[in-house]
Coordinates of C-alpha atoms and ligand atoms in Angstrom, one line a residue:
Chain A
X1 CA 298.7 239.0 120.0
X2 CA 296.5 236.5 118.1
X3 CA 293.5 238.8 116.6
X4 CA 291.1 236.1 117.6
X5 CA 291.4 233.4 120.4
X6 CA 288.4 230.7 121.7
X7 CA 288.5 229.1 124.8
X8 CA 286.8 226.1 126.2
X9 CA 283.8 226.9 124.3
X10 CA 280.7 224.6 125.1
X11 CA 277.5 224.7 123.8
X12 CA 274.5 221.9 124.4
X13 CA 271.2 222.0 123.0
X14 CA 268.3 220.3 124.4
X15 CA 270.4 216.9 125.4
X16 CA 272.8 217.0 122.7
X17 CA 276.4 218.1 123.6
X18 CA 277.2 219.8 120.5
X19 CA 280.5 221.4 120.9
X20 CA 282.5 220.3 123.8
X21 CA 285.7 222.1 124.8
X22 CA 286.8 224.4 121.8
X23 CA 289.9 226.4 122.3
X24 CA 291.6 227.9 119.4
X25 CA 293.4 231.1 118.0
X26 CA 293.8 232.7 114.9
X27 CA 296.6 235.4 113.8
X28 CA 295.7 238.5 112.2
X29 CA 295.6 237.9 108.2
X30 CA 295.5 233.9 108.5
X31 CA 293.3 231.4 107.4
X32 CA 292.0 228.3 109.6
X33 CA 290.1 225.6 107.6
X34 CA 287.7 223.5 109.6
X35 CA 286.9 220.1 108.2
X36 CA 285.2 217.4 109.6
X37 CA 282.7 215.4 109.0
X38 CA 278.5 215.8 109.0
X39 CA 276.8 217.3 112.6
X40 CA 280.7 217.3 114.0
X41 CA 279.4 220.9 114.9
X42 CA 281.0 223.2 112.6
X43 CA 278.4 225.0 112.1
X44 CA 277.3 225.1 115.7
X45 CA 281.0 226.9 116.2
X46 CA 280.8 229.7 113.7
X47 CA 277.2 230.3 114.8
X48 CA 278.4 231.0 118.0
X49 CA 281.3 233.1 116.9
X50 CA 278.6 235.1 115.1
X51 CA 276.2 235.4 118.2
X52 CA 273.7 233.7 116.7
X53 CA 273.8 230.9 119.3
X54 CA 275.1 231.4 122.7
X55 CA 277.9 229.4 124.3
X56 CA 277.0 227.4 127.5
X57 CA 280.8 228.2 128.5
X58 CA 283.9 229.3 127.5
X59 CA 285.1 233.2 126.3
X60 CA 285.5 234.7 122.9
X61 CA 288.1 237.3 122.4
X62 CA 288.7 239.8 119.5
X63 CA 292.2 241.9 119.3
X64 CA 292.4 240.6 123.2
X65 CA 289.2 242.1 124.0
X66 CA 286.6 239.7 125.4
X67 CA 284.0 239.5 123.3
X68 CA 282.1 237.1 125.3
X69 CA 282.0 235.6 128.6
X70 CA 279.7 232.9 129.6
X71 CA 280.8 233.5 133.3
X72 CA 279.3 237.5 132.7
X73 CA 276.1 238.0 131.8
X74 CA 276.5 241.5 130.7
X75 CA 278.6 240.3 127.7
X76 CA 275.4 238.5 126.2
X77 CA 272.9 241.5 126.4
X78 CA 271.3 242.1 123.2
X79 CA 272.1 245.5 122.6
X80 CA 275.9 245.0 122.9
X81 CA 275.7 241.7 121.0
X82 CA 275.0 243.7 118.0
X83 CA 278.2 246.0 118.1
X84 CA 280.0 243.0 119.0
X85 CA 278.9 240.5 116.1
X86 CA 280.5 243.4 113.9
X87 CA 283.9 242.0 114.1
X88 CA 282.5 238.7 112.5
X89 CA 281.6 238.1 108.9
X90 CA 279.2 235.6 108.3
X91 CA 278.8 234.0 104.6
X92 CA 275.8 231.0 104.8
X93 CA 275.7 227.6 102.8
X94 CA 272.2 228.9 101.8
X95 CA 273.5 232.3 100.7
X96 CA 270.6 234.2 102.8
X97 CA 270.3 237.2 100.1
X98 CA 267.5 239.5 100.4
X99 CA 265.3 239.1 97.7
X100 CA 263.6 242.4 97.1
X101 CA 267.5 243.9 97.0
X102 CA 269.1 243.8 93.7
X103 CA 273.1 242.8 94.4
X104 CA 274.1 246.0 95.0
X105 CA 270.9 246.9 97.0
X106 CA 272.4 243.6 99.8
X107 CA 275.8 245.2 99.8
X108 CA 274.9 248.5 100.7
X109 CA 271.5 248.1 103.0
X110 CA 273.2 247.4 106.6
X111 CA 276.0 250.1 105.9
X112 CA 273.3 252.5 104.9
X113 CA 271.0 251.6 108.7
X114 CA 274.2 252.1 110.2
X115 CA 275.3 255.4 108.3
X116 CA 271.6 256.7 110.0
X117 CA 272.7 256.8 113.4
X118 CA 275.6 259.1 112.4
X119 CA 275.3 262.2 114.2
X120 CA 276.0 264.1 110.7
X121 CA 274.2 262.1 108.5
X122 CA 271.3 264.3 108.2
X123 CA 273.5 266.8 106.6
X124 CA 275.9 264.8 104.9
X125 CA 272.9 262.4 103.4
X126 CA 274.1 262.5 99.8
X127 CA 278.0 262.2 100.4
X128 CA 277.4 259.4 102.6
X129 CA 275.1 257.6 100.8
X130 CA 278.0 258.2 97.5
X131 CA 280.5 256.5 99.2
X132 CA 278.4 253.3 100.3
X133 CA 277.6 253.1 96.8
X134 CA 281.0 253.4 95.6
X135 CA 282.0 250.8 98.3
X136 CA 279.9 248.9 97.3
X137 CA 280.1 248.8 93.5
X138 CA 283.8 248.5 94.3
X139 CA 283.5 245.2 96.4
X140 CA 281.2 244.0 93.4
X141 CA 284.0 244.4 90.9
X142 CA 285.7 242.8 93.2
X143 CA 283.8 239.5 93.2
X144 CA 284.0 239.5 89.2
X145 CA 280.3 240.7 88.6
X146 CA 280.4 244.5 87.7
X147 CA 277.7 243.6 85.2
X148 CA 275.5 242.0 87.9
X149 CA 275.1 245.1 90.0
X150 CA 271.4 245.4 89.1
X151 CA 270.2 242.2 88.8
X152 CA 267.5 240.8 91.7
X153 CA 268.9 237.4 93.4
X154 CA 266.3 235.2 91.5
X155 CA 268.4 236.6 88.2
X156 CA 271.5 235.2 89.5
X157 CA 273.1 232.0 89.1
X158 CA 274.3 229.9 92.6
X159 CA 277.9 231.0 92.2
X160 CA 276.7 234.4 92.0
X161 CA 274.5 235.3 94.7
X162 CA 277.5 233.5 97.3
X163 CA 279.8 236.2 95.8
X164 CA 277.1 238.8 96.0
X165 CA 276.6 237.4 100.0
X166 CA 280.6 238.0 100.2
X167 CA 280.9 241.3 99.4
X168 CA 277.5 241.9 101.2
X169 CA 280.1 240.4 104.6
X170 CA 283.4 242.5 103.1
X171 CA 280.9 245.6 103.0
X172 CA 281.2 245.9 107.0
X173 CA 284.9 245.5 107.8
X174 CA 284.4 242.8 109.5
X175 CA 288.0 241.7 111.2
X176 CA 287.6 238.0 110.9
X177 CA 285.1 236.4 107.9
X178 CA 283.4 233.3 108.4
X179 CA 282.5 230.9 105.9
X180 CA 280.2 227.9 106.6
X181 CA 280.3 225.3 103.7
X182 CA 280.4 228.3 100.4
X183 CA 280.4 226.0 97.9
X184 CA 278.0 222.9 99.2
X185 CA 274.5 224.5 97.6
X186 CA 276.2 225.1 94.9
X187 CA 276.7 223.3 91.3
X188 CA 279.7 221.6 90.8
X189 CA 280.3 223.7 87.8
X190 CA 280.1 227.0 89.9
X191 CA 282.1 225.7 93.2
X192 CA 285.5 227.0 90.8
X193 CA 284.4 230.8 90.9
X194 CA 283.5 231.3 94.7
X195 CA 286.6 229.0 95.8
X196 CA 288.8 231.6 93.5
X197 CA 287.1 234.7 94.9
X198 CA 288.2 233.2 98.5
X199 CA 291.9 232.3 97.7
X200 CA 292.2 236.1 96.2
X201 CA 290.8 237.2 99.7
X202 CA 293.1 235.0 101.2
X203 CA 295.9 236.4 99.3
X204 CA 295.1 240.2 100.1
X205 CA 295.5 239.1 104.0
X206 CA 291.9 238.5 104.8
X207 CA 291.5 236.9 107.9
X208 CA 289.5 234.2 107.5
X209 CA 287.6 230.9 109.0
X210 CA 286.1 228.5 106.3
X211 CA 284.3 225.6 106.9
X212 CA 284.1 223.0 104.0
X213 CA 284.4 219.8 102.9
X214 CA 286.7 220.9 99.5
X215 CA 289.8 219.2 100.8
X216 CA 292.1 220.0 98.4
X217 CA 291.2 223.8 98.2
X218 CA 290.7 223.6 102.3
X219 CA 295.0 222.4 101.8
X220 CA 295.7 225.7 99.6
X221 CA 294.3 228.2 101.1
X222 CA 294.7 227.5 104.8
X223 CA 297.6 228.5 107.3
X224 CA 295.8 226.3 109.9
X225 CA 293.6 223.0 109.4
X226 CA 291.5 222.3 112.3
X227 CA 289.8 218.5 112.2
X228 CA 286.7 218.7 114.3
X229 CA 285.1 215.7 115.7
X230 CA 282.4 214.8 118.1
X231 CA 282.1 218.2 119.5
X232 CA 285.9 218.5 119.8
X233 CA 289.1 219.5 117.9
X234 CA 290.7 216.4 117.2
X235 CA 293.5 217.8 115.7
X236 CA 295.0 221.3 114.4
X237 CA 298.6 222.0 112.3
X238 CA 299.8 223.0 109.4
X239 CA 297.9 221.7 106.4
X240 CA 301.0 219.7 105.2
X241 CA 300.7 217.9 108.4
X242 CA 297.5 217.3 109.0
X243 CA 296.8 216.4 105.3
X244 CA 299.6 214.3 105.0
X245 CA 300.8 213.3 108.1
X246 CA 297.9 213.2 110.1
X247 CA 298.8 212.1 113.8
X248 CA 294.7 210.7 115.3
X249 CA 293.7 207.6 113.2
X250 CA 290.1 209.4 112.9
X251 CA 291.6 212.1 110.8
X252 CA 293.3 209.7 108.6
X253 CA 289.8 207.6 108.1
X254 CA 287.8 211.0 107.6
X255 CA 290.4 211.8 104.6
X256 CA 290.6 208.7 103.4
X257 CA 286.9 208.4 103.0
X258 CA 287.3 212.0 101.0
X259 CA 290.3 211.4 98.8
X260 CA 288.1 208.2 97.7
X261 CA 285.3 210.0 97.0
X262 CA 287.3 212.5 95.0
X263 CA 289.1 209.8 93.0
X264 CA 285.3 208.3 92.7
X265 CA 284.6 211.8 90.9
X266 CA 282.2 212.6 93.2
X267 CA 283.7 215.6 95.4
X268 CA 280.5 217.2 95.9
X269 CA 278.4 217.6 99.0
X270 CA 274.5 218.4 99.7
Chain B
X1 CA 210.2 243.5 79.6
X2 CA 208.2 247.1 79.1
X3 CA 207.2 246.5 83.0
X4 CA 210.8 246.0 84.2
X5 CA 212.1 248.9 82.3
X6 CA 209.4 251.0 84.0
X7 CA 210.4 249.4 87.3
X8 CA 213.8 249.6 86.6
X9 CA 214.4 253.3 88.0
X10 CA 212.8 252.6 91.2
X11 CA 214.4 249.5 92.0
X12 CA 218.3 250.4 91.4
X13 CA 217.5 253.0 93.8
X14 CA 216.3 251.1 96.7
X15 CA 219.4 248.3 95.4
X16 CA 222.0 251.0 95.9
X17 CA 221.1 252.1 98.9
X18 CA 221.0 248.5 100.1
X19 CA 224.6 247.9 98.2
X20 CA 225.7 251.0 100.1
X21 CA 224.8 249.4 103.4
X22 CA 226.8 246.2 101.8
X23 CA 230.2 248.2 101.7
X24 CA 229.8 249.7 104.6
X25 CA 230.1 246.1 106.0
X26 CA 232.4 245.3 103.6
X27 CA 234.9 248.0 104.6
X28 CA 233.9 248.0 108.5
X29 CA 234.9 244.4 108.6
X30 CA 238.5 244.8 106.5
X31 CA 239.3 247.7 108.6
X32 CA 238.7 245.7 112.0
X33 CA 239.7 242.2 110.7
X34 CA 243.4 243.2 109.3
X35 CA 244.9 244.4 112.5
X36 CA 243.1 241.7 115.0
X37 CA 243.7 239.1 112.7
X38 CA 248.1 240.0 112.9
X39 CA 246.7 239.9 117.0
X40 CA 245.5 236.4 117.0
X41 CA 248.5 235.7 114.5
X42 CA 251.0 236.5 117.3
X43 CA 248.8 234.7 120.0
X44 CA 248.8 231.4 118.3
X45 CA 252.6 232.0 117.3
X46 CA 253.5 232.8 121.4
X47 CA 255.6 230.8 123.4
X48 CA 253.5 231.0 126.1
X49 CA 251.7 227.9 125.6
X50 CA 248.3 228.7 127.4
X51 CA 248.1 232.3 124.6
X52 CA 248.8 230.2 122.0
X53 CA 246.2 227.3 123.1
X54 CA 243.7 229.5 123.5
X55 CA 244.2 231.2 120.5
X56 CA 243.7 228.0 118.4
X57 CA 241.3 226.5 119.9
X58 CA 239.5 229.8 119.3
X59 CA 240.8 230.0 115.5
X60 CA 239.4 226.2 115.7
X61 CA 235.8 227.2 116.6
X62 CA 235.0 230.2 114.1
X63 CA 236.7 228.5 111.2
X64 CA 234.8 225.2 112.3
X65 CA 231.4 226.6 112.1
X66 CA 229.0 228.7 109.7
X67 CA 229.8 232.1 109.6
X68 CA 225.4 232.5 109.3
X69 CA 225.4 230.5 112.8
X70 CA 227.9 232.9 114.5
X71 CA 225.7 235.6 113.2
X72 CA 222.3 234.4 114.6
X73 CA 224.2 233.4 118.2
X74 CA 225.8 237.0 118.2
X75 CA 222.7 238.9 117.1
X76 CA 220.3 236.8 119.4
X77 CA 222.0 235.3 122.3
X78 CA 222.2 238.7 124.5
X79 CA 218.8 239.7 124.4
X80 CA 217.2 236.4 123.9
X81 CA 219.4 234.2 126.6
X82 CA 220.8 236.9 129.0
X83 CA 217.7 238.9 128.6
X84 CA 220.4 241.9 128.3
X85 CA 219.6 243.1 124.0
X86 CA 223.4 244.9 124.0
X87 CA 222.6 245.4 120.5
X88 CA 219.8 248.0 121.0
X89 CA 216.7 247.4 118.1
X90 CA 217.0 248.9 114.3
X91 CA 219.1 248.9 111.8
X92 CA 222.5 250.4 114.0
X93 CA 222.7 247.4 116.1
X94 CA 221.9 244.9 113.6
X95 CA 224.4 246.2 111.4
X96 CA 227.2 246.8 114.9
X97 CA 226.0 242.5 115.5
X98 CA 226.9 242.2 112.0
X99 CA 230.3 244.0 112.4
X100 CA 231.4 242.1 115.2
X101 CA 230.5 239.0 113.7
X102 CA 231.9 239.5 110.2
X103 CA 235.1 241.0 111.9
X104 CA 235.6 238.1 114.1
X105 CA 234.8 235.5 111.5
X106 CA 237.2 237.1 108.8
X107 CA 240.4 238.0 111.6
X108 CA 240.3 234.1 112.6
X109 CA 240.8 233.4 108.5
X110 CA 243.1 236.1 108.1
X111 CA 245.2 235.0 111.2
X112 CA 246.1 232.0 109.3
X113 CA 246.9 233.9 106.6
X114 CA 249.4 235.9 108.4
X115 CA 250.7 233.2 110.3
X116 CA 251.8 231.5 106.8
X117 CA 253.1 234.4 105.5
X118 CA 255.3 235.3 108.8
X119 CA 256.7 231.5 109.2
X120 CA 257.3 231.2 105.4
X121 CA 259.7 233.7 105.6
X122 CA 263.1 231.2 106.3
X123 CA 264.8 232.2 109.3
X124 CA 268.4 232.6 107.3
X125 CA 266.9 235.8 106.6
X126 CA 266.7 237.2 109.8
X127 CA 270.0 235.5 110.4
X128 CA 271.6 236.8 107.7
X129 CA 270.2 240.6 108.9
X130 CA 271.8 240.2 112.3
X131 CA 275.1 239.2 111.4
X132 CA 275.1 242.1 109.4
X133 CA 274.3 244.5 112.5
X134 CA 270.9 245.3 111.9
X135 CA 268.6 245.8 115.0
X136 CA 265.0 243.5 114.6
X137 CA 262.9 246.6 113.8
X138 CA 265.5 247.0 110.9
X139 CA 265.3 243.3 109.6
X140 CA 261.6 243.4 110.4
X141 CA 260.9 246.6 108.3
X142 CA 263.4 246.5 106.0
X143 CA 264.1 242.7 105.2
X144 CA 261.0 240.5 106.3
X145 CA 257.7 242.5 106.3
X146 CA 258.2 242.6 102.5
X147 CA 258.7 239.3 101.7
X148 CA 255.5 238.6 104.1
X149 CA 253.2 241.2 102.3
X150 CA 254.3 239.0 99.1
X151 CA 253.5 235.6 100.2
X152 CA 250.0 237.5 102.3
X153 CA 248.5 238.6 99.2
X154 CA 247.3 236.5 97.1
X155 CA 245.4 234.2 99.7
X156 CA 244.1 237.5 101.1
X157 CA 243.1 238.3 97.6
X158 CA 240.8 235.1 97.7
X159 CA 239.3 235.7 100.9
X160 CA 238.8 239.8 100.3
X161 CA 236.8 238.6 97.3
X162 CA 234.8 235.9 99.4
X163 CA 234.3 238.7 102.1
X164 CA 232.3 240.4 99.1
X165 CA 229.6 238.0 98.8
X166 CA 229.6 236.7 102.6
X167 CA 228.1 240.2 103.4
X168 CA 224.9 238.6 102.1
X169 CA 225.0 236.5 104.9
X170 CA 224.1 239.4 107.3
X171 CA 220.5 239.2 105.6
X172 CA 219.6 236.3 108.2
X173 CA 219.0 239.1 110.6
X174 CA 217.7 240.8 108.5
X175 CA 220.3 243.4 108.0
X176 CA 218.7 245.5 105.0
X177 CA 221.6 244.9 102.6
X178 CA 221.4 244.4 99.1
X179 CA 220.0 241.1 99.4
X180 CA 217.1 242.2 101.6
X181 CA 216.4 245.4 98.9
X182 CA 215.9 243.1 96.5
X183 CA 213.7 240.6 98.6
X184 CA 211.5 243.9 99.5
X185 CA 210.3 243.8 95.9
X186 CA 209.0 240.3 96.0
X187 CA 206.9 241.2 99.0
X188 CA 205.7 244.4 98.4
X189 CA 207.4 248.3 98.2
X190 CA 207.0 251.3 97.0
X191 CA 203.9 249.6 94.3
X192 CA 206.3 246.5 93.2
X193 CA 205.5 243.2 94.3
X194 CA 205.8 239.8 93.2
X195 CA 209.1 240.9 91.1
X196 CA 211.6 238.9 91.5
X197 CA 213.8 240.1 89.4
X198 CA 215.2 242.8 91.6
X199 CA 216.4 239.9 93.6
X200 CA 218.5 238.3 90.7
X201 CA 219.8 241.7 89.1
X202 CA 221.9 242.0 92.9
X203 CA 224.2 239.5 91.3
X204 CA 225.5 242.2 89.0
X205 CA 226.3 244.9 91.9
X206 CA 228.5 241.5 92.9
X207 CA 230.4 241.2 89.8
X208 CA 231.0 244.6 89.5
X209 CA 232.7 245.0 92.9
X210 CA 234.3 241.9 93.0
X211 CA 235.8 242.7 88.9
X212 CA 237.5 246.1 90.5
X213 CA 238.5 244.4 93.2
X214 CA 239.7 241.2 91.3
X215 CA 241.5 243.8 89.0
X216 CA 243.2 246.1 91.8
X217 CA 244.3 243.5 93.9
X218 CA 245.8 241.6 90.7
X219 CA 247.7 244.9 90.4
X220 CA 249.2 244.6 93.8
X221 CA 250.0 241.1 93.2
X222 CA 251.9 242.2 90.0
X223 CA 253.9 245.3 91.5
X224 CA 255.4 242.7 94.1
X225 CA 257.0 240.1 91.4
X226 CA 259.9 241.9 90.8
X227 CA 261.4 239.1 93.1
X228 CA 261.0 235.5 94.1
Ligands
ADP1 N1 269.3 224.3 117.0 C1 269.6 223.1 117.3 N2 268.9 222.3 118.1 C2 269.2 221.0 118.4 N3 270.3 220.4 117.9 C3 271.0 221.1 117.0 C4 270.8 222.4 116.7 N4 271.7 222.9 115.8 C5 272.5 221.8 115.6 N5 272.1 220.7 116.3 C6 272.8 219.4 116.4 O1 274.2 219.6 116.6 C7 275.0 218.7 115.9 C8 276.0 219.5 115.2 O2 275.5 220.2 114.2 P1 276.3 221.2 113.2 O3 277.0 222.2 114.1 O4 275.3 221.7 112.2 O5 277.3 220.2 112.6 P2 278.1 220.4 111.2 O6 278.0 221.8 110.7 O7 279.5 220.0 111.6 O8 277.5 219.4 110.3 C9 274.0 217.9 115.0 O9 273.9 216.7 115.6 C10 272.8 218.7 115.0 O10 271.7 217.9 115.0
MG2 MG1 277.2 222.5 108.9

């Protein structure tokens, strides 16, 4: 059973028809790049995944459960929403730390909230609040920056704070991490250290959705290329295929525009 | 000189009772002004359009015209135009006209205040809070109110330490501040007259006040840079 399976999601805002018609599934410990090209609605997707925007139509299910239903409104109350959304990782272009939390501070403060409305955490405060410490340093380690643990976001380079924001996702468990465009904020000189923390995530198993316009590392890392377009999926295969063999002549121009650009030396996107 | 040092005793004593009545204005209007100012904030931030008309178009109006105006029309438009003196006579209702007047004036200002501070604060952060779970009290206390208490406080600052000499303003009806202790020489008390002195020496209860005030909320301003 695929862990993750989309179908016919739409989503219009105002007058614009953003996404129109998404279906597509994911196994358990895969990768699925999405590349594209600018306001194709990439983002618009993963926002909806995340429940941060809500799908005109279509259903969302997780491990076969349905996550969402535009047909039932109960699946889009608020209060569910938020256990729901926990299956989903979420790392932003823009990083979104919170700046009054050193690194450590972002990894642990939403697993702490939720450690309150344990039962026993009243008791077992100090063990509790150990172990999301420990997590949390651990995750840090993780991501290469052991010696950043205590530094405030503002005291971080770009490269740094998106690995502080990915083990701030990886603290929650989430069963499916989302990545819209990691590397695009960032330097070119500091796209190397995030795109390596991903591919070791991709290599323990991580089940994973990433967004970006780093073609070649978008090849490598992915199980499953998806080329979005106008609102739809234009076309989805193996990255061998779709890379090199791509069957819609859109694809072909959208890489072809890219590989130039790489060859150009400028890979780098705003 | 000998004559002012002999007058000297007298006169800080009438000037500190007047600077007493000073911060009680001072304080009575911060205490009201904070919380109805975050009130007006949320009006002219509603998405119910009329709320959030009104609410500007009100913000419009005080910040358009003289505080000393809205003082007069408050103080004197009950009794004089409705022929109904809400404020009863003496110093209690001149100094509850003053209140309202200073409180409503200094909320409108504040309002904006807030209303930068709240929408400065990027959305990605709230985002970023509710993809990690968090409820919107959680994100509000714990992520955002923060980071809007930073980016409040040092135009607050500005307009805390305008507040201070504004109060003088309450002398136009003759509210007996510090201002109208120090007039009281000029005319006539307690055997002083024709000093004008008294009047000038205010200035330093000013500086004083605004100097601890300058210093403490400077303090406050420092305890929140520990991030960006
Ligand atoms: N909140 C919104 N309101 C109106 N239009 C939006 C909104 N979000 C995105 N769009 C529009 O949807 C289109 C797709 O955007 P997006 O999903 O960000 O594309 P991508 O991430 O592929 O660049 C764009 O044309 C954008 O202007
Ligand atoms: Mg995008």
């Amino acid at each position: 059973m695929s862990i993750l399976e989309v179908e016919h999601i739409c989503k219009t805002f105002e007058d614009t028809e953003v996404l129109k018609d998404i279906s597509f599934s994911l196994e358990k410990g895969q990768v699925v790049s999405i590349i594209g090209s600018s306001g194709s609605g990439k983002t618009t997707l993963l926002r909806c995944l995340n429940f941060l925007e809500r799908p005109d139509k279509g259903v969302i299910r997780v491990n076969g459960e349905v996550l969402f239903d535009a047909a039932d409104v109960f699946t889009g109350q608020e209060a569910e929403i938020r256990k729901k959304r926990l299956h989903f990782g979420l790392v932003f272009q823009s990083f979104n730390l919170f700046p009054q939390y050193t690194a450590l501070g972002n990894v642990m403060l939403a697993k702490e909230l939720q450690a309150k409305e344990r039962p026993d955490y009243k008791e077992k405060k100090k063990e509790i609040h150990e172990e999301i410490q420990a997590q949390a340093e651990a995750l840090l380690d993780q991501m290469g920056l052991s010696d950043r643990k205590g530094n405030y976001p503002h005291q971080l380079s770009g490269g740094q704070c998106q690995r502080v924001a990915i083990a701030r996702a990886l603290a929650l468990q989430p069963d499916i991490l989302c990545f819209d465009e990691p590397t695009s904020a960032l330097d070119p000189e500091l796209t190397g250290e995030v795109l390596r923390v991903i591919k070791s995530l991709a290599d323990q198993k991580t089940t994973m959705i990433i967004v970006t316009h780093e073609m070649a590392f978008a090849r490598d890392v992915a199980d499953q290329v998806i080329f979005m377009d106008d609102g739809y999926i234009l076309e989805q295969g193996d990255p061998m295929q779709v890379f090199e063999n791509p069957r819609e002549e859109r694809t072909r121009q959208f890489l072809m525009r890219f590989t130039q650009r790489e060859k150009g030396g400028v890979s780098k996107r705003r | 000189m000998e004559l002012i040092m002999e007058q000297f005793p007298i006169v800080v004593r009438a000037l500190n009772v007047g600077f007493v009545q000073t911060l009680k204005l001072f304080f009575i209007t911060l205490i009201g002004a904070c919380p109805l100012g975050l009130v007006i904030a949320f009006g002219s931030m509603s998405r119910f359009g009329p709320l959030s008309f009104i609410s500007k178009i009100f913000v419009w109006i005080i910040r358009g015209t003289p505080l000393m105006i809205q003082l007069l029309i408050i103080y004197y438009f009950p009794g004089l135009v409705l022929h109904k003196p809400i404020w009863g006579g003496g110093e209690g209702g001149r100094f509850l006209a003053a209140s309202v007047s200073f409180i409503v004036n200094y909320a409108c200002y504040f309002s904006e205040i807030y209303r930068g501070g709240i929408q400065g604060v990027p959305v990605g952060q709230e985002e970023a809070g509710l993809v990690l779970g968090m409820t919107r009290s959680q994100i509000f206390f714990k992520v955002t109110l923060l980071q809007m208490i930073k980016r409040v406080v040092p135009p607050m600052s500005n307009e805390i330490i305008t507040l201070v000499k504004d109060t003088s303003l309450a002398r136009i009806i003759a509210l007996q501040e510090i201002i109208w202790a120090g007039q009281a020489f000029m005319k006539g008390s307690q055997g002083i007259s024709g000093a004008i002195w008294p009047m000038f020496f205010t200035a330093v209860y000013y500086l004083i006040c605004n100097g601890i005030l300058t210093l403490l909320l400077g303090k406050l301003e420092k305890k929140l840079d520990y991030f960006q």
